[in-house]
Amino acid sequence: MSRGDEQSEAGESGAPEQLALIRETVRERKARQPRAKPRTWRNAERAARLPVARVLVDKGMVHLDRYFDYAVPAAMDEEAQPGVRVRVRFGAGEREGRREGGGLVNGFIVERRADTDFAGRLAPLAQVLSPEPVLGPELLQLCRAVADRYAGSLADVVQLAVPPRRARPEQQPSPRRLPRPDMPEPGGWSRYPQGPAFLAALREKAAPRAVWTALPGPQDWAVELATALATALAAGRGALAVLPDGKAAARLDAALTALVGEGRHVLLTADAGPEPRYRRWLAVRRGSVRAVIGTRAAMFAPVHRLGLVAIWEDGDAAHSEERAPQPHAREVLMQRAVTEQAAFLLGAHGCTVEAAQLVESGFARPLTAERETVRAVMPRVRTAAEGDEARDPAARSARLPSLAWRTARDALALGPVLVQVPRRGYVPRLVCERCREPARCRHCSGPLEAGAEGAALRCGWCAREVVDWHCGMCGGGRLRGSVFGARRTAEELGRAFPSVPVRTSGGEHVLETVPGGPALVVATPGAEPVPEGGEGYAAALLLDGWVLLGRPDLRAGEEALRRWLAAASLVRGHEAGGSVVVVAEETLRPVQALVRWDPAGHALRELADRAELGFPPVSRMAAVTGPPQAVAGLLEAARETGLPAEAEVLGPVPLPVPAAGRPRRPGDPPPGEQWERALVRVPRGSGAALASALKTAQVRRLTRREGPSAQLRIDPLDIG
DNA sequence: AGCACGCCGACT
DNA sequence: GTCGGCGTGCTC
């Protein structure tokens, strides 16, 4: 037993004498019996039929990405079925029966076989952990496809797909499956010319695929998505919806419960806690529940007879898994739609370039309302220039342009007003307030960064504190970029509208809903509460647009538009007095797209730009990151392992040093090391070859230990 | 990654 | 002759 375990025991048991007693007992037990080692089964009788178990060993190392055969002791014959969790000895092998060698590792049986192609003597399975077949053939196939797509190992993907075991839920039966619900009415889908046809195809168990640009409205999307899920259920098929966060998932859950009642679907989100979550996952796996609503980990949910996969707001960064090999929910669900012949529904208020690409390539059809429908239900959207400050002194100190101030004042007579302010820390860089020159460090010319509120100004490269900054160009002494946080904005607005309650939502304190009456609701993007009563906000002010637009990222425009549309969708239509003011330069493309409410058009133009630049999703990219020789070595090896001839290597370039004080993330270089990054680009059709060549090269370098290892990332997020 | 095997240099 | 350095390769 390790030190850490002893310490945690001390923490729980309190009294020191008791602790000493426990230590004694542990030591005695250790001395007498070398711990409760499971039987070795070395000479045990083997299963009569199919005595070989092919096992996926649960070690993520890419160069171990294959199966291993083990002998099945007769005593385990019945339980050792494909899909169950087992423990096996793995590592330095048994030598002439002398040593047992190797530690016990977890794994999954993927197949029972009559024979093996392994020349040596098979080691026996050590233990069947539970008879629950958690990794069935369909899920295994999906994991394999995802691992290949992302140049990762099967074991890594399986770890994402199969939740850790909990004994209690496994020992309890799942509830009986309820009969199919009634077929729902199309409802809001009738507002889309192709909507009823999409539902009809679902009813007929076909596999339609659609990119759905949802009409604005605070609740409509959830009801419509629920209708699609319920239609699949009513047709006797399973359905799965993946949403970016627990809040959105809860909304869809409520909408679906209203439609089909309880017991026919489960909510798979992290905040349920591990044991209830595993219980629900098991209910899905066992087929007693056929519909799943969840956040990204639910993308692998083993739904029986899957008829529909849906993703909401595919542009949200939360859809990208952080753990290796970082699969994206949209890609995984596309894969499932194809292999499981399920319908595919990608919905959002905005439109990503990837979604536009799905339409362009013919993978999916657009599911969009007519222009006149959009115009009828959208709020009035106007732009306000930043300089155009209000005359009202309080509004001025809240940095409200006069149009924004007037709009808020008028709308407050009708209902709540949403004020969207970018998150602090989102600011790309600090600039001189007078001449807009980026603020640089006097010593190393690195970009200056404002840390947490009240913290000193620092250089993002050398971390030196800056005490008395002056602009190197014009001598100005004031910076902009230190955007007001939501709280500060709320304070200022409170002064500008003294008789109105002000609520804030963001960061640690996210509000789900707010009362429907007049109030100012200050929220950061993604944390906008929904007004109660279903009417929506009377107005929304989208402040500091330059912050969102100014990020040094290929997606800055798309992302800004996405966040604005998400907020503006919570505002009532213009006929009901709904109004949106965006504080940003009106000539910019995303701003125009918001004013015209044309996200699909915006995405198409972005897609055309990407095509011209050869950027994803028009091409497929991989990022290779690491010490210079590792990057060079991997690229060189990949040329010998089948890198497509059309592959283009961009870079390598030095990786920017992560800002001082930011917690280290996977993919960051260790402190003091200068890493590089190269991008490898291939035409879209060669993505599989790219991933496979890089993976093979990676395996080869790891097994031969040819220098330090590099990190591999397919579809890197932060390019440009 | 661990971990054992193996083939050369200083030692009882 | 034998112990053990860590370079190379495998893990059913």
Coordinates of N, CA and C in Angstrom, one line a residue, chain A residues 384-389 396 398-401 422-440 447-451 457-458 469-471 474-485 488 542-551 583-585 588:
Chain A
A384 N -24.3 50.0 -33.6 CA -23.9 51.3 -33.0 C -22.4 51.5 -33.0
A385 N -22.0 52.6 -33.4 CA -20.5 52.8 -33.4 C -20.0 53.1 -32.0
E386 N -18.8 52.7 -31.8 CA -18.2 52.8 -30.4 C -18.1 54.3 -30.0
G387 N -17.7 55.1 -30.9 CA -17.4 56.5 -30.6 C -18.7 57.3 -30.2
D388 N -19.8 56.7 -30.7 CA -21.1 57.4 -30.6 C -21.6 57.3 -29.2
E389 N -20.9 58.0 -28.2 CA -21.3 57.8 -26.8 C -22.5 58.6 -26.4
R396 N -22.5 57.0 -20.3 CA -21.2 57.3 -20.8 C -20.1 56.4 -20.0
A398 N -20.7 53.8 -18.4 CA -20.9 52.4 -18.7 C -20.5 52.1 -20.2
R399 N -20.0 53.1 -20.9 CA -19.6 53.0 -22.2 C -20.7 52.5 -23.2
L400 N -21.9 53.1 -22.9 CA -23.0 52.7 -23.8 C -23.1 53.8 -24.9
P401 N -23.1 53.4 -26.2 CA -23.4 54.3 -27.2 C -24.9 54.8 -27.1
P422 N -18.3 40.6 -23.4 CA -17.3 39.6 -23.5 C -16.6 39.3 -22.2
R423 N -16.2 38.1 -22.0 CA -15.5 37.7 -20.8 C -14.2 38.4 -20.6
R424 N -13.9 38.8 -19.4 CA -12.6 39.3 -19.2 C -11.6 38.1 -19.4
G425 N -10.4 38.5 -19.9 CA -9.5 37.4 -20.1 C -9.6 36.9 -21.6
Y426 N -10.7 37.4 -22.2 CA -11.0 37.0 -23.6 C -10.3 38.0 -24.5
V427 N -9.8 39.1 -23.9 CA -9.2 40.2 -24.7 C -8.0 39.7 -25.4
P428 N -7.9 39.9 -26.7 CA -6.7 39.4 -27.4 C -5.4 40.1 -26.9
R429 N -5.4 41.4 -27.0 CA -4.2 42.0 -26.4 C -4.6 43.5 -26.1
L430 N -3.7 44.1 -25.3 CA -3.9 45.4 -24.9 C -3.3 46.4 -26.0
V431 N -4.1 47.4 -26.2 CA -3.6 48.4 -27.2 C -3.6 49.8 -26.5
C432 N -2.8 50.7 -27.1 CA -2.8 52.1 -26.7 C -4.2 52.7 -27.0
E433 N -4.8 53.4 -26.0 CA -6.1 53.9 -26.2 C -6.1 55.0 -27.3
R434 N -5.0 55.7 -27.4 CA -5.0 56.8 -28.3 C -4.7 56.3 -29.8
C435 N -3.6 55.6 -30.0 CA -3.3 55.2 -31.4 C -3.5 53.8 -31.7
R436 N -4.0 53.0 -30.8 CA -4.3 51.6 -31.0 C -3.1 50.7 -31.3
E437 N -1.9 51.2 -31.1 CA -0.8 50.4 -31.2 C -0.8 49.3 -30.1
P438 N -0.5 48.0 -30.5 CA -0.4 47.0 -29.4 C 0.6 47.4 -28.3
A439 N 0.2 47.2 -27.1 CA 1.2 47.5 -26.0 C 2.2 46.4 -25.9
R440 N 3.5 46.8 -25.9 CA 4.6 45.8 -25.9 C 5.5 46.0 -24.7
P447 N 3.9 40.8 -25.9 CA 2.6 41.5 -25.7 C 2.3 41.6 -24.2
L448 N 1.7 42.7 -23.9 CA 1.4 42.9 -22.4 C 0.0 42.3 -22.2
E449 N -0.2 41.8 -21.0 CA -1.4 41.2 -20.6 C -1.9 41.7 -19.3
A450 N -3.2 41.9 -19.2 CA -3.8 42.2 -17.9 C -4.2 41.0 -17.3
G451 N -3.8 40.7 -16.1 CA -4.2 39.4 -15.4 C -5.5 39.6 -14.8
L457 N 0.0 44.6 -14.5 CA 0.2 44.4 -15.9 C 1.5 43.6 -16.1
R458 N 1.5 42.6 -17.0 CA 2.6 41.7 -17.2 C 2.9 41.5 -18.7
W469 N 3.4 52.2 -17.8 CA 3.5 52.0 -19.2 C 3.2 53.3 -20.0
H470 N 4.0 53.4 -21.1 CA 3.7 54.5 -22.0 C 3.9 54.0 -23.4
C471 N 3.0 54.4 -24.3 CA 3.0 53.9 -25.7 C 4.3 54.3 -26.4
C474 N 3.1 56.8 -29.6 CA 2.6 58.1 -29.5 C 2.8 58.7 -28.1
G475 N 3.3 57.8 -27.2 CA 3.6 58.3 -25.9 C 2.4 58.3 -25.0
G476 N 1.2 57.9 -25.5 CA 0.0 57.8 -24.7 C 0.2 57.0 -23.4
G477 N -0.5 57.2 -22.4 CA -0.3 56.5 -21.1 C -1.5 55.7 -20.8
R478 N -2.5 55.5 -21.7 CA -3.7 54.7 -21.3 C -3.9 53.6 -22.2
L479 N -4.2 52.4 -21.6 CA -4.5 51.2 -22.4 C -6.0 51.0 -22.6
R480 N -6.3 50.4 -23.7 CA -7.7 49.8 -23.7 C -7.5 48.3 -24.0
G481 N -8.6 47.6 -23.7 CA -8.5 46.2 -23.8 C -8.8 45.6 -22.5
S482 N -8.7 46.3 -21.4 CA -9.1 45.8 -20.1 C -10.6 46.0 -20.1
V483 N -11.3 45.1 -20.8 CA -12.7 45.1 -20.9 C -13.3 45.1 -19.5
F484 N -14.4 45.8 -19.3 CA -15.1 45.7 -18.0 C -15.6 44.3 -17.9
G485 N -15.5 43.7 -16.7 CA -16.1 42.4 -16.5 C -17.6 42.6 -16.4
R488 N -18.6 44.7 -13.3 CA -18.4 46.2 -13.4 C -19.4 46.8 -14.3
L542 N -25.3 44.1 -27.4 CA -24.1 43.3 -27.6 C -22.9 44.2 -27.6
L543 N -22.2 44.3 -26.4 CA -21.2 45.3 -26.2 C -19.8 44.8 -26.6
D544 N -18.9 45.8 -26.9 CA -17.5 45.5 -27.1 C -17.3 44.5 -28.2
G545 N -18.0 44.6 -29.3 CA -17.8 43.7 -30.4 C -16.4 43.5 -30.8
W546 N -15.6 44.5 -30.8 CA -14.2 44.4 -31.2 C -13.4 43.4 -30.5
V547 N -13.8 43.1 -29.3 CA -13.1 42.1 -28.5 C -13.2 40.7 -29.1
L548 N -14.5 40.4 -29.5 CA -14.7 39.1 -30.1 C -14.1 39.0 -31.5
L549 N -14.2 40.1 -32.2 CA -13.8 40.1 -33.6 C -12.3 40.2 -33.7
G550 N -11.6 40.7 -32.7 CA -10.2 41.0 -32.8 C -9.3 39.8 -32.5
R551 N -9.9 38.7 -32.2 CA -9.0 37.6 -31.7 C -8.2 37.0 -32.9
V583 N -22.6 46.6 -30.8 CA -21.7 47.7 -30.8 C -20.4 47.2 -31.5
A584 N -20.4 47.5 -32.8 CA -19.3 47.0 -33.6 C -19.3 47.7 -34.9
E585 N -18.2 47.7 -35.6 CA -18.0 48.3 -36.9 C -19.0 47.7 -37.9
L588 N -18.2 45.2 -41.1 CA -17.5 43.9 -41.0 C -18.5 42.8 -41.4

